[in-house]
PDB file of C-alpha atoms in Angstrom:
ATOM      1  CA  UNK A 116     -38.004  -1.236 -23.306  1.00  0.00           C
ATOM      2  CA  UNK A 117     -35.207  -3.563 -25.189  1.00  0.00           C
ATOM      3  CA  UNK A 118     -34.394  -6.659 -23.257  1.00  0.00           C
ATOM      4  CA  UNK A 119     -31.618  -6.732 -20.970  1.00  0.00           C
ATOM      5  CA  UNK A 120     -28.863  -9.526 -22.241  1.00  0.00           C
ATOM      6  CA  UNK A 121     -27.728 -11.919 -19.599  1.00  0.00           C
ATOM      7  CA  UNK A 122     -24.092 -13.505 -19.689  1.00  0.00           C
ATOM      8  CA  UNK A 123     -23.790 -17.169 -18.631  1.00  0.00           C
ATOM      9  CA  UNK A 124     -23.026 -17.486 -14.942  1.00  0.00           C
ATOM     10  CA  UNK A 125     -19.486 -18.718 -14.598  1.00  0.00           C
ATOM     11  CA  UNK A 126     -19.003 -21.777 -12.900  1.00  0.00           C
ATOM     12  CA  UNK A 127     -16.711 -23.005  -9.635  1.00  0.00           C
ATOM     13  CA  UNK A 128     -14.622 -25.036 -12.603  1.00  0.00           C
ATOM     14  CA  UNK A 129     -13.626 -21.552 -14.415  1.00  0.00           C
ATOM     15  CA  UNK A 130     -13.368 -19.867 -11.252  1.00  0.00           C
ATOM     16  CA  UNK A 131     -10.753 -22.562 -10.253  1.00  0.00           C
ATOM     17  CA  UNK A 132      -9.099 -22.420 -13.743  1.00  0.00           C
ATOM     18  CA  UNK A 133      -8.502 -18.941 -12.984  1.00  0.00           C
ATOM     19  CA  UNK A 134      -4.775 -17.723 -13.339  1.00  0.00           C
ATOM     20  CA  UNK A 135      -3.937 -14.457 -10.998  1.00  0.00           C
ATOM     21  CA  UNK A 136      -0.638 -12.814 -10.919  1.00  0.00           C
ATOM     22  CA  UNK A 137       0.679 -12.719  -7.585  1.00  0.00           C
ATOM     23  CA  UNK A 138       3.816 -11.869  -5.647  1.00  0.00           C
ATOM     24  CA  UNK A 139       6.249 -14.820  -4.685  1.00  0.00           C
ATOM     25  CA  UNK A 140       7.066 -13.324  -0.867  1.00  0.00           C
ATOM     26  CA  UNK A 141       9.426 -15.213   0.829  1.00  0.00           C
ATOM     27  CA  UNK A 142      10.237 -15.174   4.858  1.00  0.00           C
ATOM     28  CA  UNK A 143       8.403 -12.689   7.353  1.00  0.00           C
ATOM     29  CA  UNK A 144       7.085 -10.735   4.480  1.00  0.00           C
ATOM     30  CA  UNK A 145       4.940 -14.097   2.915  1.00  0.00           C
ATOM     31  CA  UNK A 146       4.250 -14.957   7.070  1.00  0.00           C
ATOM     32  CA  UNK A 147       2.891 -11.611   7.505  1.00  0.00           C
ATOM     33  CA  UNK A 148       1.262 -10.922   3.928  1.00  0.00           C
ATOM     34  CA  UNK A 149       0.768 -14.071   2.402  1.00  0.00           C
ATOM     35  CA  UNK A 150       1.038 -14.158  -1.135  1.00  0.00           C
ATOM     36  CA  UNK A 151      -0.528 -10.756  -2.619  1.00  0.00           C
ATOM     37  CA  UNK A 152      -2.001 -10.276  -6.134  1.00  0.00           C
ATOM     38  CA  UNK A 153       0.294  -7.956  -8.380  1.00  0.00           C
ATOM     39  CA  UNK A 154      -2.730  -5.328  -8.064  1.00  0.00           C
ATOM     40  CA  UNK A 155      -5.625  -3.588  -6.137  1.00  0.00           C
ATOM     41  CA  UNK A 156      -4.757  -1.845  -2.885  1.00  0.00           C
ATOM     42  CA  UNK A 157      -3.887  -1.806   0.452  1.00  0.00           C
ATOM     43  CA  UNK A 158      -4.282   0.320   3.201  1.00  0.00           C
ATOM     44  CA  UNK A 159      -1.964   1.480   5.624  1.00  0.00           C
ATOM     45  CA  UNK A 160      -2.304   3.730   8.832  1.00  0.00           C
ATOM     46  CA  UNK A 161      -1.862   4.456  12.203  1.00  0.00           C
ATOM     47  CA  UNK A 162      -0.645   7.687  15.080  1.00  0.00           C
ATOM     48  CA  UNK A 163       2.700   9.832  14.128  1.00  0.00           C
ATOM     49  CA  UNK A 164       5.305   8.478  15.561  1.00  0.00           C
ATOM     50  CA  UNK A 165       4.138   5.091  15.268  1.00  0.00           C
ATOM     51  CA  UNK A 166       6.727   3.293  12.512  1.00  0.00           C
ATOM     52  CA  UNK A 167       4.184   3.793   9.159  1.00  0.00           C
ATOM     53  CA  UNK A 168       6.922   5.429   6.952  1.00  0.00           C
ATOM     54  CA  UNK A 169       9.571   3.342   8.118  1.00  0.00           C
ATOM     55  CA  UNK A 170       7.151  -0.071   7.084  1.00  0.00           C
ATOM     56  CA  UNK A 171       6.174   1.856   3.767  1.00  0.00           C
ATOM     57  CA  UNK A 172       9.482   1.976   2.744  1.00  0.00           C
ATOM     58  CA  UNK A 173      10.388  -2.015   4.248  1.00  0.00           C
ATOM     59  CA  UNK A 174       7.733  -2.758   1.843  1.00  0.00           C
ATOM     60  CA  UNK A 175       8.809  -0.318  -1.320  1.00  0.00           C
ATOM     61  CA  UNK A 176      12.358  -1.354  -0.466  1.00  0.00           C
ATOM     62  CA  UNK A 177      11.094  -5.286  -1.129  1.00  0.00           C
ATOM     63  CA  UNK A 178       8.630  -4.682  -3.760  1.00  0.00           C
ATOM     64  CA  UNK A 179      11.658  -3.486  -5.461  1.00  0.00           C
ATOM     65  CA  UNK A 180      12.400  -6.906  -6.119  1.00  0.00           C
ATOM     66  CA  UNK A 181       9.758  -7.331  -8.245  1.00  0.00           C
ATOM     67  CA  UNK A 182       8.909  -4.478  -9.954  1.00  0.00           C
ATOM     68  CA  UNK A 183       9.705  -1.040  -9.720  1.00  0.00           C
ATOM     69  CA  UNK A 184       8.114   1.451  -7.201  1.00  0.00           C
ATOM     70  CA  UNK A 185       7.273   5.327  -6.862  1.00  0.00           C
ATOM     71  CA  UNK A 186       6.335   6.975  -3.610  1.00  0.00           C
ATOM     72  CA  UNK A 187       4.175  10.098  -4.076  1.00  0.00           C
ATOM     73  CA  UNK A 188       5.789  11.915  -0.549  1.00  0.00           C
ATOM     74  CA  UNK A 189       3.404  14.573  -0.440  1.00  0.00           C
ATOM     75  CA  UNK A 190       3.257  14.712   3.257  1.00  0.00           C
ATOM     76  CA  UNK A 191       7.197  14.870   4.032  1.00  0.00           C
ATOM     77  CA  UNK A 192       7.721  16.808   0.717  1.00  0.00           C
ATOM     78  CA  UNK A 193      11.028  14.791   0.580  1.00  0.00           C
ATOM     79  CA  UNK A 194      12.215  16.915   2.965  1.00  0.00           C
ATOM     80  CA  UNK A 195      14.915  16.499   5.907  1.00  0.00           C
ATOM     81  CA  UNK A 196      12.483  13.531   7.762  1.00  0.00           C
ATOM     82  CA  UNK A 197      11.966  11.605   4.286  1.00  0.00           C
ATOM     83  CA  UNK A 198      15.990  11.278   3.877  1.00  0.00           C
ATOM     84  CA  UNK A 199      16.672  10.001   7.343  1.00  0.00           C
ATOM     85  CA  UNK A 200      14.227   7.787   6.675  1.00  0.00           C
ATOM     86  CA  UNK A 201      15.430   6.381   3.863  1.00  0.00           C
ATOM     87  CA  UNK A 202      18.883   5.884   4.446  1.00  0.00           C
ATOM     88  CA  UNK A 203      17.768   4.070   7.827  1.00  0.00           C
ATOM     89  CA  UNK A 204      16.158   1.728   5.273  1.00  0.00           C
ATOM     90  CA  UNK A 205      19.040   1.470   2.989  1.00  0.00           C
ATOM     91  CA  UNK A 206      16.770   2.950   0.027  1.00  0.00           C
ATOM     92  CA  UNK A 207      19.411   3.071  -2.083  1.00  0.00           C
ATOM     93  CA  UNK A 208      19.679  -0.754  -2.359  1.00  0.00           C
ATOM     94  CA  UNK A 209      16.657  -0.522  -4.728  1.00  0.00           C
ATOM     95  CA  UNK A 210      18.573   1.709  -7.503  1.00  0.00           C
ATOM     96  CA  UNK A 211      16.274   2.669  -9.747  1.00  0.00           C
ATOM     97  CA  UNK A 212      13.568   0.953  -8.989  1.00  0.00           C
ATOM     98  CA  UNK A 213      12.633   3.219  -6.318  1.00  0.00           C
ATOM     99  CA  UNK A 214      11.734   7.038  -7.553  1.00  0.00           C
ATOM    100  CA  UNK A 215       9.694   9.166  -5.038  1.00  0.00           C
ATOM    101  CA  UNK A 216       7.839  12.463  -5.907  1.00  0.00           C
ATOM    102  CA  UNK A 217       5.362  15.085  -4.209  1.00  0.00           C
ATOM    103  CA  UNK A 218       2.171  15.702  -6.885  1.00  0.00           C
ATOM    104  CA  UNK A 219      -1.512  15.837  -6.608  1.00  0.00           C
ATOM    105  CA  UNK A 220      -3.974  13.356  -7.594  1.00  0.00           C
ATOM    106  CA  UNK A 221      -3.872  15.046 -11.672  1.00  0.00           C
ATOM    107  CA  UNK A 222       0.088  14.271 -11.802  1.00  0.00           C
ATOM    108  CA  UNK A 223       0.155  11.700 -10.352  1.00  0.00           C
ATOM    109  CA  UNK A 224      -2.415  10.071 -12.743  1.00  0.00           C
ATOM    110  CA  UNK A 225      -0.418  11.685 -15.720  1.00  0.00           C
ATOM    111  CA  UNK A 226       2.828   9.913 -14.207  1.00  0.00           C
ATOM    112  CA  UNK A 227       1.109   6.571 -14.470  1.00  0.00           C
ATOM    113  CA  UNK A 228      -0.162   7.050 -17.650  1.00  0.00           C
ATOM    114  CA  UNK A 229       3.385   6.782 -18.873  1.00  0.00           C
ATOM    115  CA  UNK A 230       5.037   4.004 -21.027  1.00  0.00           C
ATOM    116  CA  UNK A 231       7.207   1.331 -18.409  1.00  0.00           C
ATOM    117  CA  UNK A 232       5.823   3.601 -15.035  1.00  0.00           C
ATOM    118  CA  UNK A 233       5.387   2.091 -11.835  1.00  0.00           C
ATOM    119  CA  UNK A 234       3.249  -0.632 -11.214  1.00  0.00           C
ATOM    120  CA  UNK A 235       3.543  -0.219  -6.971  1.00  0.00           C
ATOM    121  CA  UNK A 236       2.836   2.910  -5.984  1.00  0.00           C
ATOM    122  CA  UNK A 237       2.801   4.606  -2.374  1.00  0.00           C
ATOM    123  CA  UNK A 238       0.276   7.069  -1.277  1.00  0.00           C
ATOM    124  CA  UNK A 239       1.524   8.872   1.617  1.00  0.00           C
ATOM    125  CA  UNK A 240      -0.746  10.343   2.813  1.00  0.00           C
ATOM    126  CA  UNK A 241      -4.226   9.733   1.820  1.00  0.00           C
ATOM    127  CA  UNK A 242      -5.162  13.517   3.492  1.00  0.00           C
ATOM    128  CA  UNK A 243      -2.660  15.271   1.605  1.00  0.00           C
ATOM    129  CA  UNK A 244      -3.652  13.661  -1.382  1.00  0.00           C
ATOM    130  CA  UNK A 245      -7.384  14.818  -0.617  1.00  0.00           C
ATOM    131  CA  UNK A 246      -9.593  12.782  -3.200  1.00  0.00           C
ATOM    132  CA  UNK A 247     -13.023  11.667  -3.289  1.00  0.00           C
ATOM    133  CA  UNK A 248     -14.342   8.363  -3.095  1.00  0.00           C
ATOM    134  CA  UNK A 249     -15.109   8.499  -6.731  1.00  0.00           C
ATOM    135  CA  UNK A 250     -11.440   9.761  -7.519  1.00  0.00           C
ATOM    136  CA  UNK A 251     -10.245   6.653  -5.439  1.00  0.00           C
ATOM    137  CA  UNK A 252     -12.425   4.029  -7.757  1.00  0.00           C
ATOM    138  CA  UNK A 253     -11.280   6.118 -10.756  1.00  0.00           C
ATOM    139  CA  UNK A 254      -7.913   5.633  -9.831  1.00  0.00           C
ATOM    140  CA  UNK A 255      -8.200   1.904  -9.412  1.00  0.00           C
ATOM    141  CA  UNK A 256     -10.329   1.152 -12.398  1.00  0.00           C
ATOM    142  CA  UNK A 257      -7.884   3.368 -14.804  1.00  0.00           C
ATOM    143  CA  UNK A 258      -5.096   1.788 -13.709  1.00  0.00           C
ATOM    144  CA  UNK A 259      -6.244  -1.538 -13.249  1.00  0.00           C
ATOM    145  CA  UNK A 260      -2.868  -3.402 -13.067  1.00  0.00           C
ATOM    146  CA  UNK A 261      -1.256  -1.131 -10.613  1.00  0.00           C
ATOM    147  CA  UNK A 262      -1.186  -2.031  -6.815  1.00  0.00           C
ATOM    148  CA  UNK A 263      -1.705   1.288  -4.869  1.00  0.00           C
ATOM    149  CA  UNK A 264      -0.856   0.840  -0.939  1.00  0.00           C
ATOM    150  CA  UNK A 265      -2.293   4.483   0.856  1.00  0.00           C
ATOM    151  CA  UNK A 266      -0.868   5.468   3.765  1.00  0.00           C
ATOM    152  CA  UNK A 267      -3.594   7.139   6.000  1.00  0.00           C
ATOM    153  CA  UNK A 268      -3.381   9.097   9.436  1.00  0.00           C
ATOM    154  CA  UNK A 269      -5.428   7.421  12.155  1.00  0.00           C
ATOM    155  CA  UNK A 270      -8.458   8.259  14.973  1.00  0.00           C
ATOM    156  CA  UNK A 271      -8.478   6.422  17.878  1.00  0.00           C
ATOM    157  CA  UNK A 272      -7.518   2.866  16.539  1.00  0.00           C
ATOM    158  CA  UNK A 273      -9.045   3.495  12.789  1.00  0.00           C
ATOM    159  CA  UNK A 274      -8.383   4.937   9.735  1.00  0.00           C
ATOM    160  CA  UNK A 275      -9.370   8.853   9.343  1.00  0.00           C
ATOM    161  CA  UNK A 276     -12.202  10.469   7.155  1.00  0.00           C
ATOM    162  CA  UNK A 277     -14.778   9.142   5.297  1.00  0.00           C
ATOM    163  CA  UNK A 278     -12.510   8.243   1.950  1.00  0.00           C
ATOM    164  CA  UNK A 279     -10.329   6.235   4.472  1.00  0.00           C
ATOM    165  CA  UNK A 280     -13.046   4.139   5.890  1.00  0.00           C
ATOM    166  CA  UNK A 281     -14.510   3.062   2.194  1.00  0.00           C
ATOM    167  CA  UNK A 282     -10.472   2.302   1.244  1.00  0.00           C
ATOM    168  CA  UNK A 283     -10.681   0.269   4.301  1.00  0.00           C
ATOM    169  CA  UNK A 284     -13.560  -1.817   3.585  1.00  0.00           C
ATOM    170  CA  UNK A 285     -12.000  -2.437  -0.485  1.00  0.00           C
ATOM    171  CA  UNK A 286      -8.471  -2.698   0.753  1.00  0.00           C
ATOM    172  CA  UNK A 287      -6.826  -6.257   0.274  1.00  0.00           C
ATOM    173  CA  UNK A 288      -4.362  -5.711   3.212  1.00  0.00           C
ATOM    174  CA  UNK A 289      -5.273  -3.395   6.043  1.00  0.00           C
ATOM    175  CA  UNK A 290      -2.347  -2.467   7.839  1.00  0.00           C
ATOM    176  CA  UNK A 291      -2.592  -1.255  11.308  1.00  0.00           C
ATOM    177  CA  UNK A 292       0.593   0.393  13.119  1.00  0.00           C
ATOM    178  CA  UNK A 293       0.861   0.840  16.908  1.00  0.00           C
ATOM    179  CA  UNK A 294       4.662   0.893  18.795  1.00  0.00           C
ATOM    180  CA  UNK A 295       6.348  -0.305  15.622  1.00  0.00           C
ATOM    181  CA  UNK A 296       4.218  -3.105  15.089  1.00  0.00           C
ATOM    182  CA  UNK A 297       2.030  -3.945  12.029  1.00  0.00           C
ATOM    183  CA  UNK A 298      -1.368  -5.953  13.013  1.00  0.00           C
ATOM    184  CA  UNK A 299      -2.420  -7.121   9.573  1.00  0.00           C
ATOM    185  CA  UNK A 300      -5.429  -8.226   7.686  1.00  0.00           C
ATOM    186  CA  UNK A 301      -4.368  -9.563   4.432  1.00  0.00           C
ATOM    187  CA  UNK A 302      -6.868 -11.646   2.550  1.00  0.00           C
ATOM    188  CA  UNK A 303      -4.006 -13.305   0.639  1.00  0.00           C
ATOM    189  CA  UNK A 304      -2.794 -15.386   4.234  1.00  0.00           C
ATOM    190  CA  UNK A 305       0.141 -14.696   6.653  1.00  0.00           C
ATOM    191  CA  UNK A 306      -1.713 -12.325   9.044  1.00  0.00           C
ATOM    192  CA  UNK A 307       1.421 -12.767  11.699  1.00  0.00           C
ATOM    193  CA  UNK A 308       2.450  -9.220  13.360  1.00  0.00           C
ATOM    194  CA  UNK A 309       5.081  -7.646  11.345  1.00  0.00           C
ATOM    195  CA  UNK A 310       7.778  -6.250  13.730  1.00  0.00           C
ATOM    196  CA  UNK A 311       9.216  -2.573  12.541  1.00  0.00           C
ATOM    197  CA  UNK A 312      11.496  -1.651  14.189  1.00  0.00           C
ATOM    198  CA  UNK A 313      12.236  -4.461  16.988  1.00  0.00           C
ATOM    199  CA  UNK A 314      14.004  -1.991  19.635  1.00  0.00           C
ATOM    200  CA  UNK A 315      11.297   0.453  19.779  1.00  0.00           C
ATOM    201  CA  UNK A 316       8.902  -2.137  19.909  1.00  0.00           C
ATOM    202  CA  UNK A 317      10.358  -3.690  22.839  1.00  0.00           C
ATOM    203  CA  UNK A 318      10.624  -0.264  24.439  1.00  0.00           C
ATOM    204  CA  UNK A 319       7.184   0.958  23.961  1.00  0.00           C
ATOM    205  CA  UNK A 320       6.167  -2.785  25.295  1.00  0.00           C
ATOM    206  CA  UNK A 321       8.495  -2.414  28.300  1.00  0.00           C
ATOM    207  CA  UNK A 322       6.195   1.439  28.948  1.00  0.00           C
ATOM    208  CA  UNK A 323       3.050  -0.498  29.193  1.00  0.00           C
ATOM    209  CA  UNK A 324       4.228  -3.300  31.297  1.00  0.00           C
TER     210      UNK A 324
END
């Protein structure tokens, strides 16, 4: 049996000399998500109904300030929902740095493969897109410089299926919506409740009280 070769063990000094790429968010966005790294992935879900593709495309829309996007819609298909949806948003202020598409996990990886494609890209959902664990790491360790952000459906107050409980455990940001609010976990700071949709929040507060 040949001998196993053992690297150095890196030090606290060259962990500290480190350089990561990271996104320079300003206002509620950097109070809410701190300062991100340009890749990895985040996970996103919560109940229909709840405010999760109006915050997907809040984020896409700002995103879109740094580098383009593409939104794989394969649950709304781009249909009538999707379009209301986005010109709530004011999608159109990202020009063409947005692009949105419906394709399974095969196209999708063909898309990226591309010269100059995306290097955000929305999953919505994570059920329609129906991959494996393995598929997932695939996806991350192929495209290593991408930042995917999946949008999942929800049980109870967690994520649903298997594949969506491992995402949540890896994710970077887990993003939990409820009445228009986002409760975040971001590793990269902020953490403060990032309001929606401010109306229907106060309306689905004013139910409860």
């Amino acid at each position: 049996m040949s001998e196993i070769k053992v690297k150095k063990a890196k030090s606290i000094t060259d962990l500290y000399k480190q350089n990561f790429k990271t996104f320079d968010f300003k206002g509620t966005f950097r109070e809410s998500f701190g300062e991100p790294e340009t890749n990895g992935c985040w996970l996103l879900w919560g109940e229909s109904g709840n405010g999760k593709t109006d915050l997907s495309l809040q984020l896409a829309k700002y995103f879109s300030t740094f580098q383009k996007v593409h939104y794989n819609t394969l649950e709304e298909r781009g249909r009538e929902s999707f379009r209301l949806a986005c010109i709530r948003n004011n999608m159109e202020a990202c020009g063409s740095r947005f692009s949105y598409e419906s394709e399974d996990f095969e196209t999708m990886k063909a898309r990226l493969s591309k010269k100059r494609s995306a290097k955000i890209v929305f999953i919505d959902s994570l059920q329609y897109l129906r991959i494996t664990e393995k598929q997932y790491k695939e996806l991350l360790s192929t495209f290593s410089d991408v930042l995917f952000i999946f949008i999942s459906h929800a049980k109870g107050s967690q994520p649903k299926g298997s594949v969506a409980d491992a995402i949540r455990y890896d994710a970077d940001v887990k993003i939990n919506v409820k009445n228009f609010v986002a409760n975040i976990q971001s590793r990269f700071g902020g953490n403060v409740p990032f309001i929606i949709w401010e109306e229907g929040a106060r309306a689905a507060e004013l139910k409860l009280t």
